XYZ file of C-alpha atoms in Angstrom:
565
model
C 130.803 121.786 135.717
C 132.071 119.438 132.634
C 129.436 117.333 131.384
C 129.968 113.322 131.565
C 130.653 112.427 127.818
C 128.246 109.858 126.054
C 130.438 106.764 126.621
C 129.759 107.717 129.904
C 126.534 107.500 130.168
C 126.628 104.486 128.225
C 128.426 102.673 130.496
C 127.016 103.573 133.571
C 123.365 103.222 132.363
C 124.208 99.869 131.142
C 125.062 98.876 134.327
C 122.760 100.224 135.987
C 120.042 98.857 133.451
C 118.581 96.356 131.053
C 119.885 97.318 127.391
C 116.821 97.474 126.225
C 115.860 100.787 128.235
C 118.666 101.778 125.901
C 115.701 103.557 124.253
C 115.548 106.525 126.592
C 118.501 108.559 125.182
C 116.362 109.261 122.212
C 113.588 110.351 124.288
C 111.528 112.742 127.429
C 108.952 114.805 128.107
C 110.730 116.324 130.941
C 108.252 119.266 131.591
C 108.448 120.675 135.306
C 105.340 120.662 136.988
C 104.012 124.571 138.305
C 100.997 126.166 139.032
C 97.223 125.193 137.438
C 97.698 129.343 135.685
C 100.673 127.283 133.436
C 99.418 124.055 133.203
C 97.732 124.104 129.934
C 100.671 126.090 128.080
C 102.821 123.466 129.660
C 100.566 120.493 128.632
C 100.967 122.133 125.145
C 104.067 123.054 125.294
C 103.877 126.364 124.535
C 105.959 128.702 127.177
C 107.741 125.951 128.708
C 111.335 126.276 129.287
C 112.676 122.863 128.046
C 115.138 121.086 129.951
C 117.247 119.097 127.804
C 120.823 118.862 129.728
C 122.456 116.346 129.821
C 121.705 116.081 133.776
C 117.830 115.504 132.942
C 117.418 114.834 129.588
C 117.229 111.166 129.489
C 114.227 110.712 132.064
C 113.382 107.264 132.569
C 109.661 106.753 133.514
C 108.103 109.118 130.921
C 107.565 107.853 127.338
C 105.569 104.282 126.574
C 107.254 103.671 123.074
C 111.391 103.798 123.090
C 113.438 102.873 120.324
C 115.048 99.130 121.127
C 118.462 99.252 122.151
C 120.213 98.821 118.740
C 124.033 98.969 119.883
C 123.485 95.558 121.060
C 123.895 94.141 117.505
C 126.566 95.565 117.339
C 128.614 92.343 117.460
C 126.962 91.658 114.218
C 128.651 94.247 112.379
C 130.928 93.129 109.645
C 134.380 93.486 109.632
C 133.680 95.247 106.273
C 132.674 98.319 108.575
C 135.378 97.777 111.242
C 137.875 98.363 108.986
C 136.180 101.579 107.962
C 135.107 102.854 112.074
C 138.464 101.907 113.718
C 140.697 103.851 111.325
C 140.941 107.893 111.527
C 139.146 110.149 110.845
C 135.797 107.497 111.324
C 137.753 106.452 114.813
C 136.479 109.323 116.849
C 132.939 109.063 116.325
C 131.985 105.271 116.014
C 129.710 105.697 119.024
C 127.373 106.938 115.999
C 127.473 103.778 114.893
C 124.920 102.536 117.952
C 122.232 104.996 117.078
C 122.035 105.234 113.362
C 121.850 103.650 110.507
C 124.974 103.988 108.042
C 125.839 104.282 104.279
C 129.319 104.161 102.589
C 129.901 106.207 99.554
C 132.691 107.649 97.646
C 133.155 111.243 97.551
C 132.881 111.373 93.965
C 129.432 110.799 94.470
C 128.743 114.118 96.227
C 128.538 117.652 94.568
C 128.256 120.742 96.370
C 125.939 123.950 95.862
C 126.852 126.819 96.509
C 124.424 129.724 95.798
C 120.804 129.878 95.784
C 120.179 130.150 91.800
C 122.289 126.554 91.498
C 119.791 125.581 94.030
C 116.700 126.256 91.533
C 118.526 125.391 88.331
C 119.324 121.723 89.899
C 115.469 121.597 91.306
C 114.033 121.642 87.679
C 117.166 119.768 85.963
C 116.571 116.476 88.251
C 112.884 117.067 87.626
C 113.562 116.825 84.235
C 115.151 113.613 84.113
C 113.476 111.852 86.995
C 112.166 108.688 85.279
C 110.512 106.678 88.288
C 110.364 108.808 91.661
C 110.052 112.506 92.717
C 109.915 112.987 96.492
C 109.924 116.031 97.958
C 110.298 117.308 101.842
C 109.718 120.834 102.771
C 108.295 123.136 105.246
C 106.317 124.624 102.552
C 106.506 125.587 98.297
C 105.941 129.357 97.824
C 102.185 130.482 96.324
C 104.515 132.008 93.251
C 106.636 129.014 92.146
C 104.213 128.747 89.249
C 107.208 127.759 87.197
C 108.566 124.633 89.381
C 105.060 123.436 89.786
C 104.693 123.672 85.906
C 107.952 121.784 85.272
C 106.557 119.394 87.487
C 104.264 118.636 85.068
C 105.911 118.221 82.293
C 107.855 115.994 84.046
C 104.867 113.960 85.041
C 102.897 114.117 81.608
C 106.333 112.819 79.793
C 106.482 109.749 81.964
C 103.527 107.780 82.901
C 105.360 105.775 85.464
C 106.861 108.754 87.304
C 105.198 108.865 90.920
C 105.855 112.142 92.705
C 105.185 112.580 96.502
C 105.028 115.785 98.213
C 105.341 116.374 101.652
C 104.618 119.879 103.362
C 103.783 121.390 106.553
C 100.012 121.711 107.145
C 100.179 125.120 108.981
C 102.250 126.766 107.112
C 101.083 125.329 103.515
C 97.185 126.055 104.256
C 98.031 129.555 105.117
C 97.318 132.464 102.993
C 98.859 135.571 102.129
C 97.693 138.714 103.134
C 96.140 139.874 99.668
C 93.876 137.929 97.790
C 96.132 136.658 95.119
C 98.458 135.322 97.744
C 96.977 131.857 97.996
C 98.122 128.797 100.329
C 100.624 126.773 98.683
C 97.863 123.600 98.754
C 96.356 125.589 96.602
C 99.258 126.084 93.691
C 99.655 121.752 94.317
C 96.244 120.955 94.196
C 95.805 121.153 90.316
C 98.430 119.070 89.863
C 96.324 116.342 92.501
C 92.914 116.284 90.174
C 95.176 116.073 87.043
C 97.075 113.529 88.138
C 95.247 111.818 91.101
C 97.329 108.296 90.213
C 100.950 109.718 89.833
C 101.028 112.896 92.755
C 100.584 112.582 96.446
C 100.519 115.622 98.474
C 100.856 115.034 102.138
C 100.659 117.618 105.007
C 101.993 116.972 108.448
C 99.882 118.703 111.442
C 101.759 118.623 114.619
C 100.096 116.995 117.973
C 101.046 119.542 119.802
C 98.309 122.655 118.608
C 94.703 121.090 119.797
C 91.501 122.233 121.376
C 91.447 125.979 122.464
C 95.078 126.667 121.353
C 93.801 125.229 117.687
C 91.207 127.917 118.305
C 92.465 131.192 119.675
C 95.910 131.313 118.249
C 95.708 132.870 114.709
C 97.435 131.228 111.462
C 101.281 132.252 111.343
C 101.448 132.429 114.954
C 100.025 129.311 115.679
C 103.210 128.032 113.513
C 105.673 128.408 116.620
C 104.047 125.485 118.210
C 105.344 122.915 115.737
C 106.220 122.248 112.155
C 107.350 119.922 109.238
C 111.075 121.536 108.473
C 112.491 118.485 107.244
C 114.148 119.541 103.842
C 114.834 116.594 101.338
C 114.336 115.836 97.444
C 114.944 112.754 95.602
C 115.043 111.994 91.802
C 115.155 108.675 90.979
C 118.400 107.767 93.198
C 119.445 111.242 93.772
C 119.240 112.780 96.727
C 119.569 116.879 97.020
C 119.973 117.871 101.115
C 118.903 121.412 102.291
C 117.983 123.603 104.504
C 116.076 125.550 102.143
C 112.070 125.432 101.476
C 110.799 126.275 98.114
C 110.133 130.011 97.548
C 111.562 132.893 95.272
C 113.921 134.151 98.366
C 115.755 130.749 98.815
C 116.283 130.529 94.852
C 117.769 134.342 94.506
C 119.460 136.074 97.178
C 118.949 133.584 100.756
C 122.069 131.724 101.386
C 121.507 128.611 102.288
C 123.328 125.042 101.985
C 122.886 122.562 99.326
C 124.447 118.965 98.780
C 124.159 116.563 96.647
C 123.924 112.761 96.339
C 124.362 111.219 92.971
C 123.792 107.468 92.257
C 123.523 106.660 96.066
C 120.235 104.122 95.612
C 120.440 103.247 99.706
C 120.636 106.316 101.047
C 118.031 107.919 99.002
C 115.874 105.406 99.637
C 116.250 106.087 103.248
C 114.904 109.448 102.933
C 112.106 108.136 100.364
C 110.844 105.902 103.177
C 111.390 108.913 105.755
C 109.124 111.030 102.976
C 106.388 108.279 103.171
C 106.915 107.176 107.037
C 105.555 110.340 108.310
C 103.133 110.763 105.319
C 101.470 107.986 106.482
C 100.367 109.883 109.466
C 99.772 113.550 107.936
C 96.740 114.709 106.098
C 96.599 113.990 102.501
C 95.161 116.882 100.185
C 92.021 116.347 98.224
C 89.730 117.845 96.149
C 86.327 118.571 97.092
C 83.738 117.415 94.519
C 82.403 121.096 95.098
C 81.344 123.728 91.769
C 84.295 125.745 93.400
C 87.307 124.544 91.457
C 89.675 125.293 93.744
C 88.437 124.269 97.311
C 90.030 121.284 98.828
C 89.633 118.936 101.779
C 92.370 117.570 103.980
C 91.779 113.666 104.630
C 93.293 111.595 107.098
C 91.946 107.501 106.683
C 92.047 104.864 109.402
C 94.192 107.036 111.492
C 94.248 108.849 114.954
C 93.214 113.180 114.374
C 96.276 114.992 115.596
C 93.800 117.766 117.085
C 91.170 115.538 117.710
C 93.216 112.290 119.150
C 96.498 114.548 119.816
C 97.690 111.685 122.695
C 96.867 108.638 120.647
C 98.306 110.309 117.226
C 101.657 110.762 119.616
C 101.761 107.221 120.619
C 101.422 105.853 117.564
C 103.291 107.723 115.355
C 106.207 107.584 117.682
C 105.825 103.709 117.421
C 106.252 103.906 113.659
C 109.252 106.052 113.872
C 110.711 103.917 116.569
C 110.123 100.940 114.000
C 111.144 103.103 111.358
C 114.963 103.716 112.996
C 115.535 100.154 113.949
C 114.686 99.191 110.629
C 117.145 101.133 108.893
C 120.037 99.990 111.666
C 119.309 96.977 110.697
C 119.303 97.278 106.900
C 122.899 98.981 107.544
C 124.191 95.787 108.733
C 122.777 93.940 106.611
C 123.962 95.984 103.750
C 127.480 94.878 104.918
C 127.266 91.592 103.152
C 126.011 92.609 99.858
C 128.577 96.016 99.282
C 131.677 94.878 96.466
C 135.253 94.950 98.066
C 135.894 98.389 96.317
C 137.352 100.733 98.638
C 135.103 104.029 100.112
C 135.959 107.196 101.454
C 133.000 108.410 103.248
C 130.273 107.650 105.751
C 126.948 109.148 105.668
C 124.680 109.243 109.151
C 121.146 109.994 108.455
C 119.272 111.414 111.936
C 116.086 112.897 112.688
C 114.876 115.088 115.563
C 111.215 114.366 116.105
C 110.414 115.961 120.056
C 106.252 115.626 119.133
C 106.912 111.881 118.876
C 109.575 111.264 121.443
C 112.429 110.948 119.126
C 115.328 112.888 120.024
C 117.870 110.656 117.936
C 119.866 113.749 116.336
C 120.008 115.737 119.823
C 121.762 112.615 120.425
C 124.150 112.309 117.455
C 125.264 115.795 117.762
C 126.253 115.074 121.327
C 128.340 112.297 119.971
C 129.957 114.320 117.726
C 130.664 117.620 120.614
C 131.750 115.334 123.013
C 134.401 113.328 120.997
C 135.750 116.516 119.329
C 135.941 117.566 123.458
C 137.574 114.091 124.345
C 140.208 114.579 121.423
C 141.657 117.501 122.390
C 141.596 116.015 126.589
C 143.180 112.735 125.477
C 146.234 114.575 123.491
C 149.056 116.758 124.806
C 148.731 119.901 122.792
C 148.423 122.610 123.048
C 145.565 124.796 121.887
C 146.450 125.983 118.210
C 146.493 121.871 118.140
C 143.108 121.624 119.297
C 140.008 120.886 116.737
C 138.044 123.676 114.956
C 134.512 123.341 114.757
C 132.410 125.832 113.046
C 128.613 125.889 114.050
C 126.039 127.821 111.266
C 122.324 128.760 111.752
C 120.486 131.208 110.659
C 118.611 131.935 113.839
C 120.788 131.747 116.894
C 119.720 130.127 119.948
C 121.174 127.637 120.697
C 119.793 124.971 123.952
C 121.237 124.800 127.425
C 122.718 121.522 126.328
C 124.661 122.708 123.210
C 125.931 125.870 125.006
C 127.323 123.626 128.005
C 129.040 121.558 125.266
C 130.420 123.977 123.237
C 132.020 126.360 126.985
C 132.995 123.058 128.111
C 134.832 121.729 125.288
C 138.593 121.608 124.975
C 138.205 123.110 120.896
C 138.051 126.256 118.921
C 134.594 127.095 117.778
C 133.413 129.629 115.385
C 129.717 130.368 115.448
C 127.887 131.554 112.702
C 124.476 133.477 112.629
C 122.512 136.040 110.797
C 123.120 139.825 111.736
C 119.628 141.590 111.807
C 120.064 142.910 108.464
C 120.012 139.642 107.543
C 117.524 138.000 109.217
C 114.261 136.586 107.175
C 112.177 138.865 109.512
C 114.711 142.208 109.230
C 111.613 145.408 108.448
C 108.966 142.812 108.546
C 105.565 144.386 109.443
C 103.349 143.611 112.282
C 104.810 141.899 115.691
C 107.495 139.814 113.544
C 109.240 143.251 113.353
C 110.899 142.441 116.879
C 112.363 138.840 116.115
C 115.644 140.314 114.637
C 115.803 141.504 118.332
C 114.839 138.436 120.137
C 117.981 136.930 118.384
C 120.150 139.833 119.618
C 118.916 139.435 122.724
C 119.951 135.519 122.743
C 123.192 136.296 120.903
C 124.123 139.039 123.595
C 123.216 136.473 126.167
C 125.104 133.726 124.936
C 127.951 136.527 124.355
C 128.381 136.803 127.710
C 128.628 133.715 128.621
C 131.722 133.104 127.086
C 133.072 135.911 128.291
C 132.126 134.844 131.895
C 133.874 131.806 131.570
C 137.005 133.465 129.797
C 136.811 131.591 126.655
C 136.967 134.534 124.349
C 139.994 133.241 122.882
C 138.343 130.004 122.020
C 134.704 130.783 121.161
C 133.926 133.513 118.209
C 130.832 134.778 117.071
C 130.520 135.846 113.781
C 127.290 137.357 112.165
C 126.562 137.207 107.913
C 126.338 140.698 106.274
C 125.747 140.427 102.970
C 123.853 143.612 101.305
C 120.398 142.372 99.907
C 121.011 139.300 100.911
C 119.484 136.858 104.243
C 121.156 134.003 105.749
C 119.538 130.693 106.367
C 122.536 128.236 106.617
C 122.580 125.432 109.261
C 125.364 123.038 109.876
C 128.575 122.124 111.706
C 132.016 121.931 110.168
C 134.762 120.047 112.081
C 138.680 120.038 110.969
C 140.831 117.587 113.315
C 143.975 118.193 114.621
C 144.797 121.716 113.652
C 143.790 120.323 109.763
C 143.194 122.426 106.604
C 140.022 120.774 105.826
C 137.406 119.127 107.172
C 136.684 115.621 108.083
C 133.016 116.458 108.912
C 129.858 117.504 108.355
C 126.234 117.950 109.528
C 123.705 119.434 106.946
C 119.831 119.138 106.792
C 116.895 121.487 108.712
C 117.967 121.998 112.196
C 119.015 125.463 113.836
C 119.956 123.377 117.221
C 117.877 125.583 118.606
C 115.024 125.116 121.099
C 112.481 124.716 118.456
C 114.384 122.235 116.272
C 114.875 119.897 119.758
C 111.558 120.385 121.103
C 109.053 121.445 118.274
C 109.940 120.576 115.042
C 110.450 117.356 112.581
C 114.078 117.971 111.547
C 116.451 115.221 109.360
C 120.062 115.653 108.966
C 123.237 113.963 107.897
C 126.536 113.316 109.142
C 128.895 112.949 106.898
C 132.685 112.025 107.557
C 135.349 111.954 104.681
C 138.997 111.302 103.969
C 138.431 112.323 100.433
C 140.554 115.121 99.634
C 138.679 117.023 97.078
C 135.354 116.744 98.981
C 136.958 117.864 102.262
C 138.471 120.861 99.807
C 134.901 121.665 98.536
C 133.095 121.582 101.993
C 135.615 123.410 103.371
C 135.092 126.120 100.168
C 131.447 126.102 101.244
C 132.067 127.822 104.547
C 134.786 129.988 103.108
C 132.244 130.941 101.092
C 130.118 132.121 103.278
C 132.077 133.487 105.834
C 133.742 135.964 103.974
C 130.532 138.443 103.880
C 131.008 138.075 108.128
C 131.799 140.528 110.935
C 133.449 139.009 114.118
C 131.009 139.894 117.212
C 132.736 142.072 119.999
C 131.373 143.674 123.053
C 131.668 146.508 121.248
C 128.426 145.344 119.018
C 126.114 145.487 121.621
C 126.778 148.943 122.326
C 125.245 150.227 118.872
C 122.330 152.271 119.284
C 120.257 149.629 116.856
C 121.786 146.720 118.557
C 119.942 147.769 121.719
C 117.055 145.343 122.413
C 113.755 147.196 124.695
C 113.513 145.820 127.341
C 109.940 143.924 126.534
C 111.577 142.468 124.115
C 114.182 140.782 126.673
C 111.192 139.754 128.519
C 109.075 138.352 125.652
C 112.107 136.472 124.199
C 112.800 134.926 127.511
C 109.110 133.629 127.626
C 108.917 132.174 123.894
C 112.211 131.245 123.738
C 111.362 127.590 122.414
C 109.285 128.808 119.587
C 112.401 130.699 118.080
């Protein structure tokens, strides 16, 4: 059955409603009720099977805080935008415009990485020079990045003025290795804290969701499946570098990942400063102890609800600020409007964040936009299907949610999708349980596999899977060429996997980016050329290799912690 398309729903919820329930596409809690032997795991939501379709997603009674209806102002845009959103290739998804906020930039202003060493050498160059801010956004910095930590320093000892502002995932960064030596990462930052306690901040986000006896019982590492910090940003000064990388030896040698960035952009960086310091003003900030022990520390959270202690009042009111945080920056966009010279520009950036914890669901959203106008291009012209759009989908662990799969069989477009083959999968010979993950992904690939072959959309839907010898894929994105083009118009880089734990678990903050700049559409579209030349088209044939065969407890297990993959 075709799924209604966003305008859609729009139009019939408008009538149906007040605009100001508008709110409620960016967030639920739909969680089916079952029997008391699931009721804490589903409380928790730990084995639940999400339902995000379309057909249930927006539920209307659940969620105290929504974000205010902001497509209502938008009679106050400026025709300095319409001039931009009614012309191709911004024509076909202006419905973004009602969700997010919006920056216009010249290509020229963006650069492209390509492998992970550029990755690292750019880190400590815009370290270097940073003169006023460092921010930086990851799921965690590895125990042995000694050397960025140091340049760090030096960085912050050259300039007094420099303020630097880390923000990491509590779980995974107060984890230690397995040896001795292998310390958390809080504990490689928290030098840097007593030596500079006025210039560095180091923040650590705990999610809501992992309280009371799951807090307890579930041991570190594992326990990380319930929810995480993934957002990946870092901004010098007014540069802004988007990932989906976190900070560790692998990603900065031989982990393919995807890098852009922002040069001289002062609004949008700031954006993702004030996303940085948003959701550090609800995370723990790390402090030393006044202990003999050098090294212990103590994570402090002031005038704030516990996550584990005050998990449902932490919920509400973080997902107040965030609401507040989103309507601020719509309205900053328009604002903006009146204060941008009459030069011409080539490019529109949407900034979106997936935040399930707190009820915000605002790039589940956008990425609907953009699937169902790529599917109501190819409906709305007479073509036929080497006319139709190409859209190529990236991530480095494949499973993908009911509601992305229904787009992507449903659409009237050629997709490619991307993924990791188990060779090169993070968790490929891993030792202990994660052994089996490289699996669990089979398992959903095989799945999904079959599914377009059900439907008879082999010709239309590929699979490809990254080999590259030594070498582990972590890319995430979407790539979409229009009308049978060379190159793409858009993009969508940042943390998410669109999978069931980037919708439902995880922070996550992207960008959409749409261009009519020739050399940048040349240079994204190099990116994915880039990568997909070390890939292997998936046939049925695959499955049917001895080590592609997935045990059957496997199959079982993967079906029952599906949405903390």
């Amino acid at each position: 059955m075709k799924i209604s398309t966003i305008s859609e729903l729009i139009l019939k919820f408008s009538q149906k409603r007040n605009l100001n329930n508008f709110s409620q596409y960016f967030s639920i809690n739909n969680i089916r009720s079952s029997d008391k032997l699931l009721s804490l795991f589903r409380s928790k939501r730990i084995f639940t099977r999400f339902v995000s379709s379309t057909t249930h997603s927006y539920n209307q009674n659940k969620q105290k805080h929504k974000l205010k209806p902001q497509h209502v102002l938008i009679s106050n845009y400026s025709s300095f935008i319409n001039e931009y959103i009614e012309k191709p290739p911004y024509n076909n998804f202006k419905d973004l415009l009602k969700i997010s906020p919006y920056f216009l930039l010249n290509g020229e202003q963006i650069r492209l990485l390509q492998e992970p060493k550029e990755l690292y050498e750019e880190l400590k160059s815009q370290i270097l020079v940073a003169k006023e801010r460092i921010f930086i956004a990851a799921l965690y910095i590895g125990y042995s990045e000694k050397d960025l930590v140091n340049t760090l320093r030096i960085a912050i000892k050259k300039t007094k003025q420099l303020k630097v502002h880390i923000l990491l995932d509590c779980l995974r960064s107060t984890r230690t290795g397995q040896t001795p030596s292998d310390k958390s990462p809080a504990y490689l930052l928290l030098p840097l804290v007593k030596e500079f306690p006025d210039q560095v901040t180091v923040s650590l986000y705990h999610t809501p969701d992992l309280t009371g006896i799951l807090k307890k019982f579930i041991p570190p590492r594992f326990n990380e499946g319930i929810g995480l910090m993934h957002i990946k940003s870092f901004i010098f000064d007014n540069n802004l570098l988007l990932s989906g990388a976190n900070l560790n030896h692998d990603y900065f040698t031989n982990r393919q990942d995807r890098y852009m960035l922002f040069e001289n952009t002062p609004s949008l960086t700031n954006y993702f400063a004030d996303l940085v310091e948003t959701v550090a003003s609800f995370s723990y900030r790390l402090s030393p102890t006044k202990l003999v022990d050098e090294d212990s520390f103590k994570l402090v959270l002031k005038n704030y609800p516990d996550p584990v202690t005050q998990s449902t009042l932490f919920r509400e009111n973080s997902s107040l600020i965030m609401n507040n945080f989103i309507k601020r920056w719509i309205i900053h966009s328009i604002e903006q409007d009146h204060n941008l010279s009459l030069q011409k520009y080539d490019t529109i950036v949407f900034p979106i964040i997936q935040m399930n914890p707190l009820y915000i669901r605002q790039d589940e959203l956008a990425t609907f936009i953009v699937l169902d106008a790529i599917s109501m291009h190819g409906n709305k012209i007479n073509v036929n299907e080497n006319k139709f759009c190409r859209v190529f989908f990236t991530s480095g662990y494949f499973n993908f949610t009911q509601s992305y799969k229904e787009r992507v069989l449903n659409a009237r477009a050629k997709f490619q999708l991307l993924a990791a083959s188990p060779e090169a999968n993070g968790f490929y010979k891993s030792k202990g349980i994660s052994k089996y993950i490289p699996q669990a992904y089979t398992f959903l690939e095989k799945q999904f596999y079959s599914d377009i072959c059900h439907y008879g959309k082999e010709h239309l839907i590929k699979i490809q899977e990254y080999k590259r010898p030594g070498w582990t894929f972590h890319a995430k994105g979407l790539w979409c060429y229009l009308d049978g083009e060379s190159w793409p118009s858009l993009t969508i880089i940042g943390s998410s996997n669109y999978g069931y734990r980037s919708t439902e678990r995880d922070l996550e903050a992207q960008a959409i980016l749409i261009t009519e700049n020739t050399q940048l559409r040349k240079t994204i579209h190099d990116e994915l050329e880039n990568m997909s030349k070390y890939t292997e088209e998936v046939t049925k044939e695959t499955f049917q290799q001895i080590d592609r065969k997935v045990p059957y407890l496997v199959g079982a297990a993967t079906r029952l912690i599906r949405t903390m993959l």
